[in-house]
Short mmCIF file of C-alpha atoms and ligand atoms in Angstrom, two decimals:
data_model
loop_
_atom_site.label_atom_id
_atom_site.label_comp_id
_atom_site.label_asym_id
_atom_site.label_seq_id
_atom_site.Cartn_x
_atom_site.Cartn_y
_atom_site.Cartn_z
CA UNK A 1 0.00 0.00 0.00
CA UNK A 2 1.09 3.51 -0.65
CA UNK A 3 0.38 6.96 1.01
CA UNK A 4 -2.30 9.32 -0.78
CA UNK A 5 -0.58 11.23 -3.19
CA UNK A 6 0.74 14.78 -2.09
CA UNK A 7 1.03 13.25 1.26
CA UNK A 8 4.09 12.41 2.40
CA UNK A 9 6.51 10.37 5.05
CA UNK A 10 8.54 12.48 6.97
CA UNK A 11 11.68 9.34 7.44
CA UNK A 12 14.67 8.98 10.30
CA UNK A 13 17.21 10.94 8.23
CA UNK A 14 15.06 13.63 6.79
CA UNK A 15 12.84 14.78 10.14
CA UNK A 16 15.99 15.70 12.10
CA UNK A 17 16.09 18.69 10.21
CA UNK A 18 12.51 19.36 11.10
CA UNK A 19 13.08 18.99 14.40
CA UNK A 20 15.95 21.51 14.25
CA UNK A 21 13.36 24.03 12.79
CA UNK A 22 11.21 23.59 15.21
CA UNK A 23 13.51 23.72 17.97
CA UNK A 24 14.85 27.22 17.12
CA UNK A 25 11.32 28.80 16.66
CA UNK A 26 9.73 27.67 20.05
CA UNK A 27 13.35 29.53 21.21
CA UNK A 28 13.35 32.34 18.78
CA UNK A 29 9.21 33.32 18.83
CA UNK A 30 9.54 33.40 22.64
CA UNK A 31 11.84 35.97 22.73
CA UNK A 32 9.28 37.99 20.83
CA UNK A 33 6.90 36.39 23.70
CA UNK A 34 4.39 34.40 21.31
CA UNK A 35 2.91 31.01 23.24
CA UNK A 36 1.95 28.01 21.14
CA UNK A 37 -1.67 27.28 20.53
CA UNK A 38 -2.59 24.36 18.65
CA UNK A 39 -6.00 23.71 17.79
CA UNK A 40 -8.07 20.86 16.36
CA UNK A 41 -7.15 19.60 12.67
CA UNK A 42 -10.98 19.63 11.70
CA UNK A 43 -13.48 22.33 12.37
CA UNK A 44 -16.54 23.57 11.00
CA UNK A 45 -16.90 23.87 6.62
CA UNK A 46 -18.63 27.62 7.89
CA UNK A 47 -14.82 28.73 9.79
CA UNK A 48 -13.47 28.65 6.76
CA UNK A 49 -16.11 29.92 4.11
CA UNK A 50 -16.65 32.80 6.29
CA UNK A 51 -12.94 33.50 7.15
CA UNK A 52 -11.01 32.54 4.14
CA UNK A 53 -13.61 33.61 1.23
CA UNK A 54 -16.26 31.89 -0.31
CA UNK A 55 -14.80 33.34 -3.82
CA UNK A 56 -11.62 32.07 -3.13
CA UNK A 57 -9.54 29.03 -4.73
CA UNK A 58 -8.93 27.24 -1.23
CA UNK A 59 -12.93 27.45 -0.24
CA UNK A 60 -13.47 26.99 -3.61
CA UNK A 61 -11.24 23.88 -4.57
CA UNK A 62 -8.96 22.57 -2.10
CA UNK A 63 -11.06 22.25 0.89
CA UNK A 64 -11.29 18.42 2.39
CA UNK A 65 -14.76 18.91 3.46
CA UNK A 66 -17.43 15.94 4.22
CA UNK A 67 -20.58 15.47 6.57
CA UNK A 68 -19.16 13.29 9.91
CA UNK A 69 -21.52 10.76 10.99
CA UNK A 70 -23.81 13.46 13.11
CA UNK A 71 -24.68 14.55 9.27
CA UNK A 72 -22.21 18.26 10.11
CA UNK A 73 -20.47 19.08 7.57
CA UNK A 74 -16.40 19.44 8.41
CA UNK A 75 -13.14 20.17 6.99
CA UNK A 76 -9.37 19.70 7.31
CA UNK A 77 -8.06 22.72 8.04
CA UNK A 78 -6.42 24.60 4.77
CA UNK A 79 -5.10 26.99 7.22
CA UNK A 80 -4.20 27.91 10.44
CA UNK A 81 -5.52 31.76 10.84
CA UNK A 82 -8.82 31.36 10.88
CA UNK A 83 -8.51 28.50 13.58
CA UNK A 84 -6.73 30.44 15.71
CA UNK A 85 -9.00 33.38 15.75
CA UNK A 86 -12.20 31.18 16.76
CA UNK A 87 -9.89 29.86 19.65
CA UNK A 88 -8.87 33.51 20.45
CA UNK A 89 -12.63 34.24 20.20
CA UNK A 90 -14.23 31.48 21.83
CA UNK A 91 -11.67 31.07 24.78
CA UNK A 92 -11.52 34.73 25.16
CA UNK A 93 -7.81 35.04 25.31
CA UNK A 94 -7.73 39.25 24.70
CA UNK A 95 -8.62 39.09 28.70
CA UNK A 96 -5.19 38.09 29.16
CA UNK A 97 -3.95 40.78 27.45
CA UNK A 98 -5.18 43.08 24.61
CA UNK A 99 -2.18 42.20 21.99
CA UNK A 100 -2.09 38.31 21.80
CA UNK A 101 0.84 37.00 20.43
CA UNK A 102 0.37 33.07 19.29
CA UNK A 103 2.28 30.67 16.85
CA UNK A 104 1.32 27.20 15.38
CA UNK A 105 2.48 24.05 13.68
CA UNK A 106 0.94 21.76 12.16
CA UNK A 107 -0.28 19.59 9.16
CA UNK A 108 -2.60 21.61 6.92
CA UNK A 109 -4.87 20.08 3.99
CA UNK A 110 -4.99 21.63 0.64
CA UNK A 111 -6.71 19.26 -2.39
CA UNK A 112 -4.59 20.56 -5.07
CA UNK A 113 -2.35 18.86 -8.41
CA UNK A 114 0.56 18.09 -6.02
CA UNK A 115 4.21 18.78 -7.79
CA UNK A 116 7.47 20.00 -6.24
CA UNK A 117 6.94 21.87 -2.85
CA UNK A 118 2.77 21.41 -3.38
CA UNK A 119 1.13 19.16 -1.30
CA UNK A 120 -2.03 18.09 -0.15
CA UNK A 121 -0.85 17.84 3.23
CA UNK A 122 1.55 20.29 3.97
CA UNK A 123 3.18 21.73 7.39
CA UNK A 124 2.76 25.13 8.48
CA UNK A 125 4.75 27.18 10.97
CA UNK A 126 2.83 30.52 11.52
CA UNK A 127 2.62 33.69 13.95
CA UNK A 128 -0.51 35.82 14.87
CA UNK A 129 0.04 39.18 16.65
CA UNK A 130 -4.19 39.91 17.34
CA UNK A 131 -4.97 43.16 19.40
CA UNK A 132 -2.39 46.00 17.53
CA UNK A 133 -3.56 48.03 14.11
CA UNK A 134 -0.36 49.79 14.40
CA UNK A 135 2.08 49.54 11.82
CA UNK A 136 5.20 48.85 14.34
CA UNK A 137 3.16 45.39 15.23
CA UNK A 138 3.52 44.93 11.03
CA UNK A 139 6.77 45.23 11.09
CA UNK A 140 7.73 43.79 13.80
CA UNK A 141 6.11 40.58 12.92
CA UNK A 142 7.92 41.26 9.34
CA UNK A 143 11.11 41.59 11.53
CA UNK A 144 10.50 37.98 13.19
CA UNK A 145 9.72 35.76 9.79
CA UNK A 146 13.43 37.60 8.24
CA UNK A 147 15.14 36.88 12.07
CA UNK A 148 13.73 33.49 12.06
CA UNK A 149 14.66 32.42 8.56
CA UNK A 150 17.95 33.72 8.58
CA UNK A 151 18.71 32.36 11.99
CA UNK A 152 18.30 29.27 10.59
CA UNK A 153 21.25 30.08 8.02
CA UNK A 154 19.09 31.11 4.83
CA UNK A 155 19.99 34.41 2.78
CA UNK A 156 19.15 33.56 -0.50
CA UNK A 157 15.57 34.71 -0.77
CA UNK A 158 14.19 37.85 -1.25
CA UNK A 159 10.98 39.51 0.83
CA UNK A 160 8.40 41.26 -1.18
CA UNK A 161 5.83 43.43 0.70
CA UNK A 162 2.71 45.50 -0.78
CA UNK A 163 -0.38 46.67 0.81
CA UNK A 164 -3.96 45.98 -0.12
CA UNK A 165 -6.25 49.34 0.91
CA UNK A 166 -8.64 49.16 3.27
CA UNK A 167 -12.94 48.22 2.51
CA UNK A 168 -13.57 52.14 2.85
CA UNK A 169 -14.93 52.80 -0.21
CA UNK A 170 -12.32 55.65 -1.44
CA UNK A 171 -9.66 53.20 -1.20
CA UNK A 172 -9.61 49.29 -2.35
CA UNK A 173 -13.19 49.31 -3.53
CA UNK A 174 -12.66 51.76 -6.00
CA UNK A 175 -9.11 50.48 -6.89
CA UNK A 176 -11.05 47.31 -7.52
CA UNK A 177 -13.37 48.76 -9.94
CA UNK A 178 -10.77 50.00 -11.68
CA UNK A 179 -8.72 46.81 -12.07
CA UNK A 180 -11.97 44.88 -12.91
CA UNK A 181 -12.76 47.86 -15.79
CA UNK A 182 -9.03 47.47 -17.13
CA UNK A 183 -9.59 43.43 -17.10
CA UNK A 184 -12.78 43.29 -18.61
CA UNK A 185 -11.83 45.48 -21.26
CA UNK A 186 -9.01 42.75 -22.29
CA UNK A 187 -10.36 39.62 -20.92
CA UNK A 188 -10.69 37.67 -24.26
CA UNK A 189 -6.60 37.70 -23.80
CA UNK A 190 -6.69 36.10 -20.41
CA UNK A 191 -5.98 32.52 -19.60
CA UNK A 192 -9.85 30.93 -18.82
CA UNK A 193 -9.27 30.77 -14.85
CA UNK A 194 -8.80 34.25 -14.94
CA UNK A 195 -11.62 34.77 -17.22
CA UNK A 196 -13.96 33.83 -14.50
CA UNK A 197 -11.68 35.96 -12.41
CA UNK A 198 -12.42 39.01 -13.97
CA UNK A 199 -16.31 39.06 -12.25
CA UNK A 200 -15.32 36.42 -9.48
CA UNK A 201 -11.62 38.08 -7.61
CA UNK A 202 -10.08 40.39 -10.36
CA UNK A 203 -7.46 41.05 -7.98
CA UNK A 204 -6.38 37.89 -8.39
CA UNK A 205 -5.23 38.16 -12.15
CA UNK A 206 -2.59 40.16 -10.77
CA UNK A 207 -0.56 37.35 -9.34
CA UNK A 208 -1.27 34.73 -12.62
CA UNK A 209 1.64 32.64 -13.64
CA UNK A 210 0.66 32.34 -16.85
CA UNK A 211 3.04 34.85 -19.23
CA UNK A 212 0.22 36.16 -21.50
CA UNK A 213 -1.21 37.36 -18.23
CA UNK A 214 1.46 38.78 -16.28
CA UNK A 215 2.04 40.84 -19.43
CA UNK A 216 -1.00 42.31 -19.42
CA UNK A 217 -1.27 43.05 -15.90
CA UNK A 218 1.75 44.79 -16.37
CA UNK A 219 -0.30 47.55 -17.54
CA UNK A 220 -3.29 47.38 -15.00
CA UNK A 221 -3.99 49.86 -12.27
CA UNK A 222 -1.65 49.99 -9.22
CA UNK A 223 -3.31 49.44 -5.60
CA UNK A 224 -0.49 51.89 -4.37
CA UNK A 225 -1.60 54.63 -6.22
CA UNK A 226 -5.47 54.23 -5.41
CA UNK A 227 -5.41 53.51 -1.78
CA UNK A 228 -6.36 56.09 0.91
CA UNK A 229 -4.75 58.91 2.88
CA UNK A 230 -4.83 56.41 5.99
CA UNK A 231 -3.92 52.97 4.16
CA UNK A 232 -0.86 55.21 2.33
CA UNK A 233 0.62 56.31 5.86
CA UNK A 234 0.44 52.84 7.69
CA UNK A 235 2.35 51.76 4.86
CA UNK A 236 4.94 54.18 4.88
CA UNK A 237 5.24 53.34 8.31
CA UNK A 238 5.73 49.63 8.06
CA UNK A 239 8.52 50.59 5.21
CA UNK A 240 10.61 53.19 7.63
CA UNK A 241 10.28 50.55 10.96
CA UNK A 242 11.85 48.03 7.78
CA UNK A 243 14.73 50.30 7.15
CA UNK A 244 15.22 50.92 10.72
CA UNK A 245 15.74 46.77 11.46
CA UNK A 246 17.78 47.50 8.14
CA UNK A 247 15.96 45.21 6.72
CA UNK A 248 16.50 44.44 2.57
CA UNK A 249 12.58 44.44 1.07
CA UNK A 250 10.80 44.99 -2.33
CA UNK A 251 7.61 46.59 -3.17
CA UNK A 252 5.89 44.38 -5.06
CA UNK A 253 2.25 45.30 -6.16
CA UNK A 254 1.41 42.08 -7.24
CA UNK A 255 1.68 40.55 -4.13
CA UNK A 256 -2.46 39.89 -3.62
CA UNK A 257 -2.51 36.82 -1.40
CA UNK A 258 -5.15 34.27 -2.12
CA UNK A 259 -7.16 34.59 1.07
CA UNK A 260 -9.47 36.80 1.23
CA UNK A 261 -9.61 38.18 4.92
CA UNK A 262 -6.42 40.45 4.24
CA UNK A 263 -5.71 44.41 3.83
CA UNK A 264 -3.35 46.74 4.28
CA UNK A 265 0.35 45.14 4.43
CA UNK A 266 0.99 41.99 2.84
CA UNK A 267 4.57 40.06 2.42
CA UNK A 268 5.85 37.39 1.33
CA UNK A 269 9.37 35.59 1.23
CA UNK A 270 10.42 34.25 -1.98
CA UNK A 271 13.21 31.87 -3.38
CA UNK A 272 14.37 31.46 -6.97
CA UNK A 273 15.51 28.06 -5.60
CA UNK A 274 12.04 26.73 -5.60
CA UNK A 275 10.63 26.61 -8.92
CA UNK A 276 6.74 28.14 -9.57
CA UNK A 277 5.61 27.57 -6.06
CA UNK A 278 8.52 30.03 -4.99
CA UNK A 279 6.72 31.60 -2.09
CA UNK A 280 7.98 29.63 1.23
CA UNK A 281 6.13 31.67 3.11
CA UNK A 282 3.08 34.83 3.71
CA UNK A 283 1.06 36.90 5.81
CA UNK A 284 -0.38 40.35 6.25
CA UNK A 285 -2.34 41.72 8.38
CA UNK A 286 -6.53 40.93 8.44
CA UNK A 287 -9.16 44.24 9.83
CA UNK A 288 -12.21 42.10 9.41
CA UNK A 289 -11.66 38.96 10.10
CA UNK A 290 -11.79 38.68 14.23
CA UNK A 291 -15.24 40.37 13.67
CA UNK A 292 -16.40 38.28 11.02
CA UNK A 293 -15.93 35.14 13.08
CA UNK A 294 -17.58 36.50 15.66
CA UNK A 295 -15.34 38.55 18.02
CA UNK A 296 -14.60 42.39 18.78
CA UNK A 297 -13.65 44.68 16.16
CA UNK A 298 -9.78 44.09 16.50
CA UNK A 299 -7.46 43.67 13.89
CA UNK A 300 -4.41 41.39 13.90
CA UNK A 301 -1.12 40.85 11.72
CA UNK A 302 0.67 37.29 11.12
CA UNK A 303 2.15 34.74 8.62
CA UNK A 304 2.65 31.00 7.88
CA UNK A 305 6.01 29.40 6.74
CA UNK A 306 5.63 26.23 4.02
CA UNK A 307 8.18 23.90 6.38
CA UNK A 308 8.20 21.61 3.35
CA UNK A 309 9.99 24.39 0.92
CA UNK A 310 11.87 25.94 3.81
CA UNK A 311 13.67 22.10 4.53
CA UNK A 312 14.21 22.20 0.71
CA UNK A 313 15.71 25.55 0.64
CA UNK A 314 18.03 24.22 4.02
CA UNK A 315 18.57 21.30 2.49
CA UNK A 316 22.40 20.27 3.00
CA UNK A 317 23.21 22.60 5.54
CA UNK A 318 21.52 20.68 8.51
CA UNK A 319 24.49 18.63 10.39
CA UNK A 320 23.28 16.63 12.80
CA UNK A 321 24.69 17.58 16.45
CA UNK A 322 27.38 14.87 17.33
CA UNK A 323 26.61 12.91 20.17
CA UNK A 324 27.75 10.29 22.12
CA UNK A 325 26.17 6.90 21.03
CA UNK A 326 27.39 3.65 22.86
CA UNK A 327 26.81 0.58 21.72
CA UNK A 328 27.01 -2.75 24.08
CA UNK A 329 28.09 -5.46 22.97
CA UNK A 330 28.49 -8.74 25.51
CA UNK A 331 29.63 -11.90 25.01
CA UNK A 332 27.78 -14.83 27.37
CA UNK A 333 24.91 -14.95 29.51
CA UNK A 334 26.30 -12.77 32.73
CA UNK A 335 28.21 -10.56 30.30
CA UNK A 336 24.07 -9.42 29.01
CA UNK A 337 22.73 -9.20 31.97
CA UNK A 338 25.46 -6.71 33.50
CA UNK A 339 24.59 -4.65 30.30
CA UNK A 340 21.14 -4.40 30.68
CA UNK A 341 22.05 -2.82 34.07
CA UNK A 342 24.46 -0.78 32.23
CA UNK A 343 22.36 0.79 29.72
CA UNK A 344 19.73 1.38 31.84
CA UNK A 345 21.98 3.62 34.00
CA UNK A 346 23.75 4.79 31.30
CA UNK A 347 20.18 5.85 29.85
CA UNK A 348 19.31 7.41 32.62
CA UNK A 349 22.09 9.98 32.87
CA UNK A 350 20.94 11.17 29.07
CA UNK A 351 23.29 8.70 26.75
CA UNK A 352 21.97 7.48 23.56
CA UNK A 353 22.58 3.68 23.86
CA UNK A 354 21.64 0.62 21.41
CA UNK A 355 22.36 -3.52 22.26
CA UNK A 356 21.71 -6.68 20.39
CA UNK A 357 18.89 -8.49 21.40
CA UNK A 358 19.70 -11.83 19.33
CA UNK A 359 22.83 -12.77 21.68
CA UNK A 360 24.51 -12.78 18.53
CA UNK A 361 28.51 -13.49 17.94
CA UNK A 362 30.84 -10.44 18.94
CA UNK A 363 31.99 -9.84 15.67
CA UNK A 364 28.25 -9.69 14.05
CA UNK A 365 27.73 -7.04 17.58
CA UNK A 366 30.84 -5.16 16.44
CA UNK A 367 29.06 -5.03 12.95
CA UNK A 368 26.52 -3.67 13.30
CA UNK A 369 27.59 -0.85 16.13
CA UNK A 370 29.61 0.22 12.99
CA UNK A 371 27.07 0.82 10.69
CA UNK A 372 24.47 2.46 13.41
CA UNK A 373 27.63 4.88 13.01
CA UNK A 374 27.74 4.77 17.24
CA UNK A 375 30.75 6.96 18.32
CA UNK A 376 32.00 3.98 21.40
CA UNK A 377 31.04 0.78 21.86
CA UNK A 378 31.29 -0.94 25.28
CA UNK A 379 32.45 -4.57 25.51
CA UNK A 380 31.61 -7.19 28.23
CA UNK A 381 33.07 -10.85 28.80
CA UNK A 382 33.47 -12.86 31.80
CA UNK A 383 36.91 -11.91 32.32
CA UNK A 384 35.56 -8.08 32.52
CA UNK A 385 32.95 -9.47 34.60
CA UNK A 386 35.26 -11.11 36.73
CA UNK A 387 37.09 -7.79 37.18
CA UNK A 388 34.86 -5.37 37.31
CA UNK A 389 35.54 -3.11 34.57
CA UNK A 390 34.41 -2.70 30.96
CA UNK A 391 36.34 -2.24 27.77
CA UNK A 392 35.42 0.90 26.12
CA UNK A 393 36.38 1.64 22.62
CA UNK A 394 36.52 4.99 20.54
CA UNK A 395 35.03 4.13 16.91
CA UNK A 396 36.57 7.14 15.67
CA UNK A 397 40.62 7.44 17.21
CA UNK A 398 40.06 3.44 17.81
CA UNK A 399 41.57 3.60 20.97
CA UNK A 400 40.69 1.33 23.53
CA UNK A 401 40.63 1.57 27.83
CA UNK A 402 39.13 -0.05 30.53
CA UNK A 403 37.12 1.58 32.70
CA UNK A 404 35.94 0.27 36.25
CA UNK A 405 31.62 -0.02 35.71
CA UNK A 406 31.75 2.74 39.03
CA UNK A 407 33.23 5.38 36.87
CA UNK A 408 31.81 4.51 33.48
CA UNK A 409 28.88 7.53 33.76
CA UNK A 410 31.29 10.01 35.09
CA UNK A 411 34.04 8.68 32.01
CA UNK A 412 31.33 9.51 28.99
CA UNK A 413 30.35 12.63 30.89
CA UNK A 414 33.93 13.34 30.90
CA UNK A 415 33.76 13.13 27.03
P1 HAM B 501 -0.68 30.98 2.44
O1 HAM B 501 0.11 31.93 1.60
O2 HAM B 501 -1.87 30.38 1.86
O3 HAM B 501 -1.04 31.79 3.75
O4 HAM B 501 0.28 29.83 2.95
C1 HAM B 501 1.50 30.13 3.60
C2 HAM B 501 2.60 29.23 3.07
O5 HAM B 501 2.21 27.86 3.16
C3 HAM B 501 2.91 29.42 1.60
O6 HAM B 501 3.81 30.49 1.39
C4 HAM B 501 3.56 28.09 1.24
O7 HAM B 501 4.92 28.11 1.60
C5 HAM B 501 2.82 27.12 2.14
N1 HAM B 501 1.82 26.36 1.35
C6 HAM B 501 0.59 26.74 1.00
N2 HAM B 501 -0.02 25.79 0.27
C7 HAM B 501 0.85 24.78 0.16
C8 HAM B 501 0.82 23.49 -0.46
N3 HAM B 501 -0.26 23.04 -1.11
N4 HAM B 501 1.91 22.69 -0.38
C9 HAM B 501 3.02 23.13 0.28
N5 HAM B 501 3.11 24.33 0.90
C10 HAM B 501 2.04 25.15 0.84
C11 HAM B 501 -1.76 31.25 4.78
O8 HAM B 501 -2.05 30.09 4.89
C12 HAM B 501 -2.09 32.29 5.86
N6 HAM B 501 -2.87 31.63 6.91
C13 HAM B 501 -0.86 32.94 6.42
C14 HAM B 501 -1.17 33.97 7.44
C15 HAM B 501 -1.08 33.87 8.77
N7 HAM B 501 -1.63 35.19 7.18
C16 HAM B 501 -1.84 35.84 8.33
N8 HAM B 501 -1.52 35.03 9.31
#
């Protein structure tokens, strides 16, 4: 049997590097003190139609939605924002304190034609800041995703920021019109999924892949040029709090997301390294969406990492920690039992240790401590036994001592 396509095995060999990322951002997000939330894989079909967008592509085509056995009809979570917001809502966590800082990680489900770095189940790693509509808590969050990313060694990718207007109807509203004007005028041209864009989530044409389009939009109305007096200085704010972290960014007004529950500053972080799905990760901040779902009228600012494309774009420069790893080997029936003891000890005091269970020859012992690639290997007799000490050798220099079983915990410490 084989796993569902566009969901994959993470093996012993690959996950360590996972691990590693995660490490480093339950360290690095606490310093910006976010807590970890993690909430249910599968909630309500209506969380996500209301948050996300009916009109958009997720809601419209990728959701894993089905009626459980109560007849309710329930979905995999596509994303993690909108989850966290009904658990900010619903366990009213702004008591606490009025700027809520919270990150996630988890599997997310996405039915789409899975190729490199798409899935259908795919791993997020994502911040909310819910509580702030100042542009500092933008930025700052902005600030985090760059630290984090580049604290993990990347430098290679470029971040590309915009912002979408606001709903008041001087700014994105009539920018919209405008862009939906410019694409209906042309929209034989377009590809046909941006055909039905055009009445659907014009926006969306503006971040098409397809050539004939991009070329077009090339010439379509700007959001930066339409938004309002308001929208225009938040932004100019989030770009001077940038320079001041000195941080390297590009305005890029194609940047639309494809959820709908965003305005004002978007970003996302992008790598030539990863083919067409080059975005490894995106956010922005979202006005409506708390009250949509339910809550007070507060705003909040965030962003998910794709873990899958960041471990590709880490890819060979993970090296696994070294570590002690101590084989026993024994030879004859009181040489295994004084190794149980050992290892259990041994265990105890934090050492990675491994032992054949098959009582098998020395040599085949010796074998196979080799290819688990342990660093010593520990070897018991009866005349080691009958002295009370164990022969410990280094799998690396080769060298070989015998240590008294007292002092072997303090000897690997020692190491
Ligand atoms: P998103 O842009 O839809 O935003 O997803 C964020 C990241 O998840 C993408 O940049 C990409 O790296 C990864 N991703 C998305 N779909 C797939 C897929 N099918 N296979 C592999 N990786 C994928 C959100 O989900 C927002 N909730 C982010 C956010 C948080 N905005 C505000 N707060």
């Amino acid at each position: 049997m084989k796993s569902i396509p566009g969901m994959q095995d993470i093996l012993p060999g690959e996950v360590e590097a996972w691990q590693k990322i995660e490490a480093f951002a339950r360290d690095f997000f606490a310093r910006y003190h976010y807590q970890e939330i993690r909430t249910p894989l599968l909630e309500t079909t209506d969380l996500f139609v209301r948050g996300i967008g009916s009109e958009t592509g997720v809601v419209q085509k990728e959701m894993y939605t089905f009626d459980d056995k109560g007849g309710d009809s329930v979905t995999l979570r596509p994303e993690g924002t909108a989850s966290v917001i009904r658990a900010y809502i619903e366990h009213h966590l702004a008591h606490a304190d009025p700027v809520t800082k919270l990150f996630y990680l988890g599997a997310m489900f996405r039915y789409e034609r899975p190729q490199k770095g798409r899935l259908r189940q795919f791993h997020q790693l994502g911040c909310e800041l819910i509580g702030s509509p100042s542009p500092h808590a933008d930025a700052e969050v902005i600030q985090l995703l760059d630290g984090f990313v580049r604290g993990l060694g990347l430098s290679d990718f470029k971040l590309e920021i915009n912002s979408l207007g606001c709903l008041k109807a001087e700014c994105r509203p009539t920018y919209l019109k405008k862009v939906k004007t410019y694409f209906e005028g042309i929209a034989s041209k377009l590809c046909a999924d941006c055909q039905r864009k055009v009445t659907t989530n014009p926006l969306r044409i503006l971040d098409c892949k397809v050539e004939a389009c991009k070329k077009l939009a090339n010439s379509a109305p700007l959001i930066l040029e339409h938004q309002c007096r308001e929208c225009a200085q938040h932004f100019e704010k989030v770009e001077n709090n940038l320079k001041h972290y000195r941080i390297q960014y590009f305005v890029n007004q194609r940047i639309v997301r494809g959820l709908d529950y965003y305005d004002r500053t978007a970003f996302e972080l992008t790598s030539d390294k990863l083919g067409s799905q080059n975005a490894f990760a995106g956010g922005g901040r979202y006005s409506g969406l708390v009250k949509s779902l339910g809550g007070a009228d507060v705003t909040g600012v965030g962003f998910a990492i794709g873990l899958e494309r960041l471990v590709m774009l880490l890819e060979g420069t993970f090296v696994p920690a070294k570590s002690i790893t101590i084989y026993l080997a024994a030879l004859g029936e009181n040489a295994y039992a004084k190794i149980l003891e050992l290892a259990q000890n041994l265990r105890a005091e934090g050492f990675n240790c491994e032992m054949d269970y098959e009582e098998k020859s020395l040599k085949s012992q010796l074998r196979r401590a080799d290819k688990l690639k342990c660093s010593h290997v520990i070897i018991l007799g009866d005349d080691e036994i009958q002295k009370g000490e164990a022969q410990v050798k280094d799998f690396k220099t080769q060298a070989q001592s015998h240590i008294p079983f007292p002092q072997l915990i303090s000897h690997f410490k020692s190491l």
